[in-house]
Short mmCIF file of C-alpha atoms and ligand atoms in Angstrom, two decimals:
data_model
loop_
_atom_site.label_atom_id
_atom_site.label_comp_id
_atom_site.label_asym_id
_atom_site.label_seq_id
_atom_site.Cartn_x
_atom_site.Cartn_y
_atom_site.Cartn_z
CA UNK R 1 18.88 -0.68 -22.31
CA UNK R 2 22.01 -2.47 -21.08
CA UNK R 3 23.74 0.89 -20.84
CA UNK R 4 21.11 2.62 -18.69
CA UNK R 5 21.86 2.91 -14.96
CA UNK R 6 19.20 4.26 -12.60
CA UNK R 7 19.96 5.27 -9.00
CA UNK R 8 17.23 5.19 -6.38
CA UNK R 9 15.84 7.87 -4.07
CA UNK R 10 16.01 8.09 -0.26
CA UNK R 11 15.07 6.06 1.75
CA UNK R 12 14.18 3.50 -0.90
CA UNK R 13 15.91 0.86 -2.99
CA UNK R 14 16.11 -0.46 -6.55
CA UNK R 15 12.49 -1.66 -6.44
CA UNK R 16 11.39 1.90 -7.12
CA UNK R 17 12.32 1.46 -10.79
CA UNK R 18 10.02 -0.28 -13.25
CA UNK R 19 12.31 -0.04 -16.27
CA UNK R 20 13.07 -3.45 -17.80
CA UNK R 21 16.71 -3.91 -18.73
CA UNK R 22 18.05 -1.02 -16.68
CA UNK R 23 20.89 -1.56 -14.21
CA UNK R 24 19.55 -0.47 -10.83
CA UNK R 25 22.04 -0.85 -7.97
CA UNK R 26 20.98 -0.78 -4.34
CA UNK R 27 23.19 1.96 -2.94
CA UNK R 28 25.00 0.98 0.26
CA UNK R 29 27.15 3.30 2.34
CA UNK R 30 30.03 2.44 4.63
CA UNK R 31 32.64 4.35 6.61
CA UNK R 32 32.52 8.14 6.76
CA UNK R 33 29.18 9.32 5.25
CA UNK R 34 30.04 10.80 1.85
CA UNK R 35 28.10 10.41 -1.42
CA UNK R 36 31.43 9.77 -3.15
CA UNK R 37 31.40 6.30 -1.51
CA UNK R 38 28.19 5.56 -3.44
CA UNK R 39 29.67 7.08 -6.60
CA UNK R 40 32.60 4.68 -6.28
CA UNK R 41 30.13 1.80 -5.83
CA UNK R 42 28.48 2.78 -9.11
CA UNK R 43 31.81 3.04 -10.95
CA UNK R 44 32.85 -0.37 -9.61
CA UNK R 45 29.55 -1.80 -10.88
CA UNK R 46 30.33 -0.42 -14.35
CA UNK R 47 33.82 -1.92 -14.16
CA UNK R 48 32.41 -5.30 -13.14
CA UNK R 49 30.04 -5.24 -16.12
CA UNK R 50 32.71 -4.03 -18.54
CA UNK R 51 30.79 -0.82 -19.34
CA UNK R 52 32.95 2.12 -20.42
CA UNK R 53 30.23 4.73 -20.34
CA UNK R 54 26.52 4.73 -19.59
CA UNK R 55 23.39 6.80 -19.57
CA UNK R 56 23.21 7.61 -15.87
CA UNK R 57 19.98 8.57 -14.16
CA UNK R 58 18.81 9.17 -10.64
CA UNK R 59 15.75 10.17 -8.69
CA UNK R 60 16.32 12.70 -5.91
CA UNK R 61 19.17 11.22 -3.77
CA UNK R 62 19.99 9.07 -6.81
CA UNK R 63 20.44 12.32 -8.74
CA UNK R 64 22.88 13.59 -6.10
CA UNK R 65 24.82 10.34 -6.47
CA UNK R 66 24.78 10.67 -10.28
CA UNK R 67 26.34 14.14 -9.81
CA UNK R 68 28.98 12.61 -7.52
CA UNK R 69 29.77 10.05 -10.25
CA UNK R 70 30.12 12.91 -12.71
CA UNK R 71 32.58 14.60 -10.33
CA UNK R 72 34.61 11.40 -9.82
CA UNK R 73 34.52 9.87 -13.31
CA UNK R 74 32.94 12.12 -15.98
CA UNK R 75 34.31 9.90 -18.76
CA UNK R 76 31.95 7.11 -17.66
CA UNK R 77 28.82 9.22 -18.31
CA UNK R 78 27.48 9.68 -21.86
CA UNK R 79 24.13 11.13 -20.85
CA UNK R 80 22.18 12.12 -17.74
CA UNK R 81 18.61 11.65 -16.58
CA UNK R 82 17.49 13.55 -13.51
CA UNK R 83 14.09 12.95 -11.92
CA UNK R 84 12.89 15.18 -9.08
CA UNK R 85 16.30 16.27 -7.86
CA UNK R 86 18.48 19.33 -7.43
CA UNK R 87 22.13 20.33 -7.75
CA UNK R 88 22.57 22.63 -4.75
CA UNK R 89 23.92 21.69 -1.31
CA UNK R 90 21.81 21.81 1.86
CA UNK R 91 21.20 25.04 3.73
CA UNK R 92 22.43 24.69 7.36
CA UNK R 93 18.90 24.13 8.70
CA UNK R 94 18.20 21.33 6.20
CA UNK R 95 21.49 19.66 7.13
CA UNK R 96 20.57 19.90 10.82
CA UNK R 97 17.22 18.24 10.12
CA UNK R 98 19.03 15.39 8.39
CA UNK R 99 21.30 14.85 11.38
CA UNK R 100 18.27 14.86 13.69
CA UNK R 101 16.54 12.26 11.51
CA UNK R 102 19.68 10.11 11.43
CA UNK R 103 19.81 10.12 15.23
CA UNK R 104 16.10 9.31 15.52
CA UNK R 105 16.42 6.39 13.10
CA UNK R 106 19.33 5.01 15.11
CA UNK R 107 17.27 5.28 18.30
CA UNK R 108 13.85 4.17 17.04
CA UNK R 109 14.35 2.27 13.78
CA UNK R 110 12.49 2.98 10.52
CA UNK R 111 8.88 2.26 11.60
CA UNK R 112 7.89 5.93 11.99
CA UNK R 113 9.26 7.07 8.63
CA UNK R 114 6.43 6.15 6.20
CA UNK R 115 3.81 8.24 8.01
CA UNK R 116 6.26 11.11 8.37
CA UNK R 117 7.49 11.10 4.77
CA UNK R 118 4.77 9.72 2.49
CA UNK R 119 2.72 12.94 2.31
CA UNK R 120 5.78 14.75 0.92
CA UNK R 121 7.18 11.94 -1.20
CA UNK R 122 3.99 11.19 -3.13
CA UNK R 123 1.61 13.46 -5.00
CA UNK R 124 -2.13 13.64 -4.35
CA UNK R 125 -2.92 11.27 -7.23
CA UNK R 126 -0.57 8.47 -6.18
CA UNK R 127 -2.19 5.03 -6.41
CA UNK R 128 -2.53 2.65 -3.47
CA UNK R 129 -0.05 0.43 -5.28
CA UNK R 130 2.54 3.25 -5.31
CA UNK R 131 1.85 4.07 -1.65
CA UNK R 132 2.21 0.43 -0.62
CA UNK R 133 5.40 -0.03 -2.59
CA UNK R 134 7.01 3.06 -1.07
CA UNK R 135 5.94 2.03 2.43
CA UNK R 136 7.28 -1.49 1.90
CA UNK R 137 10.62 -0.22 0.64
CA UNK R 138 11.06 2.22 3.53
CA UNK R 139 10.25 -0.42 6.14
CA UNK R 140 12.77 -2.79 4.56
CA UNK R 141 15.73 -0.42 4.99
CA UNK R 142 18.33 -0.91 7.68
CA UNK R 143 18.37 2.01 10.15
CA UNK R 144 22.15 2.33 9.76
CA UNK R 145 21.78 2.79 5.99
CA UNK R 146 19.06 5.42 6.40
CA UNK R 147 21.19 7.31 8.93
CA UNK R 148 24.28 7.04 6.71
CA UNK R 149 22.42 8.34 3.64
CA UNK R 150 21.08 11.32 5.58
CA UNK R 151 24.53 12.25 6.90
CA UNK R 152 26.08 11.82 3.46
CA UNK R 153 23.39 14.03 1.88
CA UNK R 154 23.93 16.64 4.60
CA UNK R 155 27.62 16.76 3.66
CA UNK R 156 27.14 16.84 -0.11
CA UNK R 157 28.73 19.47 -2.28
CA UNK R 158 27.06 21.93 -4.59
CA UNK R 159 27.30 20.36 -8.08
CA UNK R 160 27.07 23.50 -10.20
CA UNK R 161 30.71 23.20 -11.27
CA UNK R 162 30.47 19.59 -12.45
CA UNK R 163 27.19 20.13 -14.27
CA UNK R 164 28.50 23.19 -16.09
CA UNK R 165 31.36 21.06 -17.38
CA UNK R 166 29.09 18.22 -18.53
CA UNK R 167 28.86 18.29 -22.32
CA UNK R 168 26.51 15.30 -22.52
CA UNK R 169 22.78 15.36 -23.29
CA UNK R 170 20.61 15.57 -20.17
CA UNK R 171 16.95 15.03 -19.42
CA UNK R 172 15.42 16.79 -16.41
CA UNK R 173 12.00 15.52 -15.33
CA UNK R 174 9.91 16.75 -12.43
CA UNK R 175 6.44 16.00 -11.13
CA UNK R 176 4.39 19.19 -11.14
CA UNK R 177 3.17 18.26 -7.64
CA UNK R 178 6.68 17.67 -6.26
CA UNK R 179 6.88 19.39 -2.86
CA UNK R 180 10.50 18.45 -2.08
CA UNK R 181 12.20 19.52 -5.32
CA UNK R 182 9.45 21.51 -7.06
CA UNK R 183 9.44 22.56 -10.73
CA UNK R 184 11.26 25.87 -10.10
CA UNK R 185 14.14 23.90 -8.52
CA UNK R 186 14.22 21.52 -11.50
CA UNK R 187 14.25 24.52 -13.84
CA UNK R 188 17.40 25.85 -12.12
CA UNK R 189 19.03 22.44 -12.50
CA UNK R 190 18.10 22.35 -16.21
CA UNK R 191 19.66 25.77 -16.94
CA UNK R 192 22.88 24.75 -15.18
CA UNK R 193 23.28 21.92 -17.71
CA UNK R 194 24.48 22.79 -21.22
CA UNK R 195 22.44 20.34 -23.27
CA UNK R 196 19.27 19.76 -21.33
CA UNK R 197 15.67 18.93 -22.11
CA UNK R 198 13.33 19.80 -19.27
CA UNK R 199 9.82 18.41 -18.81
CA UNK R 200 7.12 18.54 -16.16
CA UNK R 201 5.00 15.49 -15.52
CA UNK R 202 1.44 16.40 -14.75
CA UNK R 203 -0.15 15.05 -11.59
CA UNK R 204 3.03 13.46 -10.21
CA UNK R 205 4.76 14.20 -6.91
CA UNK R 206 8.39 13.76 -5.81
CA UNK R 207 8.57 10.06 -6.68
CA UNK R 208 7.33 10.50 -10.23
CA UNK R 209 9.00 7.30 -11.58
CA UNK R 210 7.10 5.29 -8.92
CA UNK R 211 3.82 7.14 -9.35
CA UNK R 212 3.81 7.14 -13.16
CA UNK R 213 6.24 4.46 -14.34
CA UNK R 214 4.74 4.27 -17.84
CA UNK R 215 5.04 8.02 -18.27
CA UNK R 216 8.64 7.89 -17.01
CA UNK R 217 9.55 5.14 -19.48
CA UNK R 218 7.76 6.87 -22.37
CA UNK R 219 9.48 10.22 -21.79
CA UNK R 220 12.86 8.57 -21.37
CA UNK R 221 12.43 6.61 -24.62
CA UNK R 222 11.20 9.63 -26.55
CA UNK R 223 14.15 11.73 -25.39
CA UNK R 224 16.66 8.95 -26.15
CA UNK R 225 15.33 8.78 -29.69
CA UNK R 226 15.40 12.59 -30.06
CA UNK R 227 19.01 13.00 -28.92
CA UNK R 228 20.19 9.67 -30.37
CA UNK R 229 21.53 8.16 -27.20
C1 MLT L 1 14.92 11.62 -1.94
O1 MLT L 1 13.79 11.44 -2.40
O2 MLT L 1 15.90 10.96 -2.32
C2 MLT L 1 15.07 12.65 -0.88
O3 MLT L 1 13.95 13.46 -0.81
C3 MLT L 1 16.29 13.46 -1.13
C4 MLT L 1 16.52 14.49 -0.07
O4 MLT L 1 16.17 14.27 1.10
O5 MLT L 1 17.09 15.55 -0.40
#
C-alpha cells in the first residue's frame, strides 16, 4: 500500500481515511485559490518520498485535486480511484454559493458548518461514530483553509480533457444515497474515463469511505487484484 495516495474531501482532513498504509496528505492552500496549488503539494510529497508513480485516489474535493494532479503531472499517476466526485466545473450559481460560504466562514468561523452540511454529506444510515468524526474534523479546520478551498473549487476547470487522455485503470465508487454527487453524476465520470470500473455502494451517502470504511477497503482491494495494480 506504500504507493496508494488518498486525498480528502471538503471541509475535512486526512482522518477521514481508514486505510492502513495509505499516504493521506492534509491538503493546505496558500496564495491565489487554485486547486493546482494542492496538486503541486501532492507532487512534492511524492518527490519527498521518492515515488515515481502512484495509485491516486480522492473523495469529492480530493477527486478534483487528483484530476488537477493528472493535469499537472500525468506521468506520476498509474491508476485512479474516485469516490463520490465529479469531473465537471461549477455552474455559475454553485460558484456563487461557494464564494458566499467562504465569506461567511471568514466572518463567523467554522462552528455553523456541521449542522449546515452534515445532512448532505452523510447518508441516512451513517453511524454516530461517522457523524462524530465528520463533525470533529470540520470543527478542527481553520476558517482561512475552508474559505480557500471553496474559492479554489469555484475556480476549478472542467477535467473532461485530462480524463479522456488518462490511459490508466480507474475505479469510480459512489454511495447510492449520495445527494451531492449522485450515482448519475458518477456514471458520467466513469464513461469519460477509458478504463474504468464503476460501482455503487448501497446505503452510503457522499462520504462513503467514512460511512463504510470496510466496504471501501474491500472494493479497492478487489479492484486492485482484478486490474493487477
Ligand atoms: C466535498 O465533499 O469535498 C465537497 O462536497 C465537494 C464540493 O463541494 O464540491
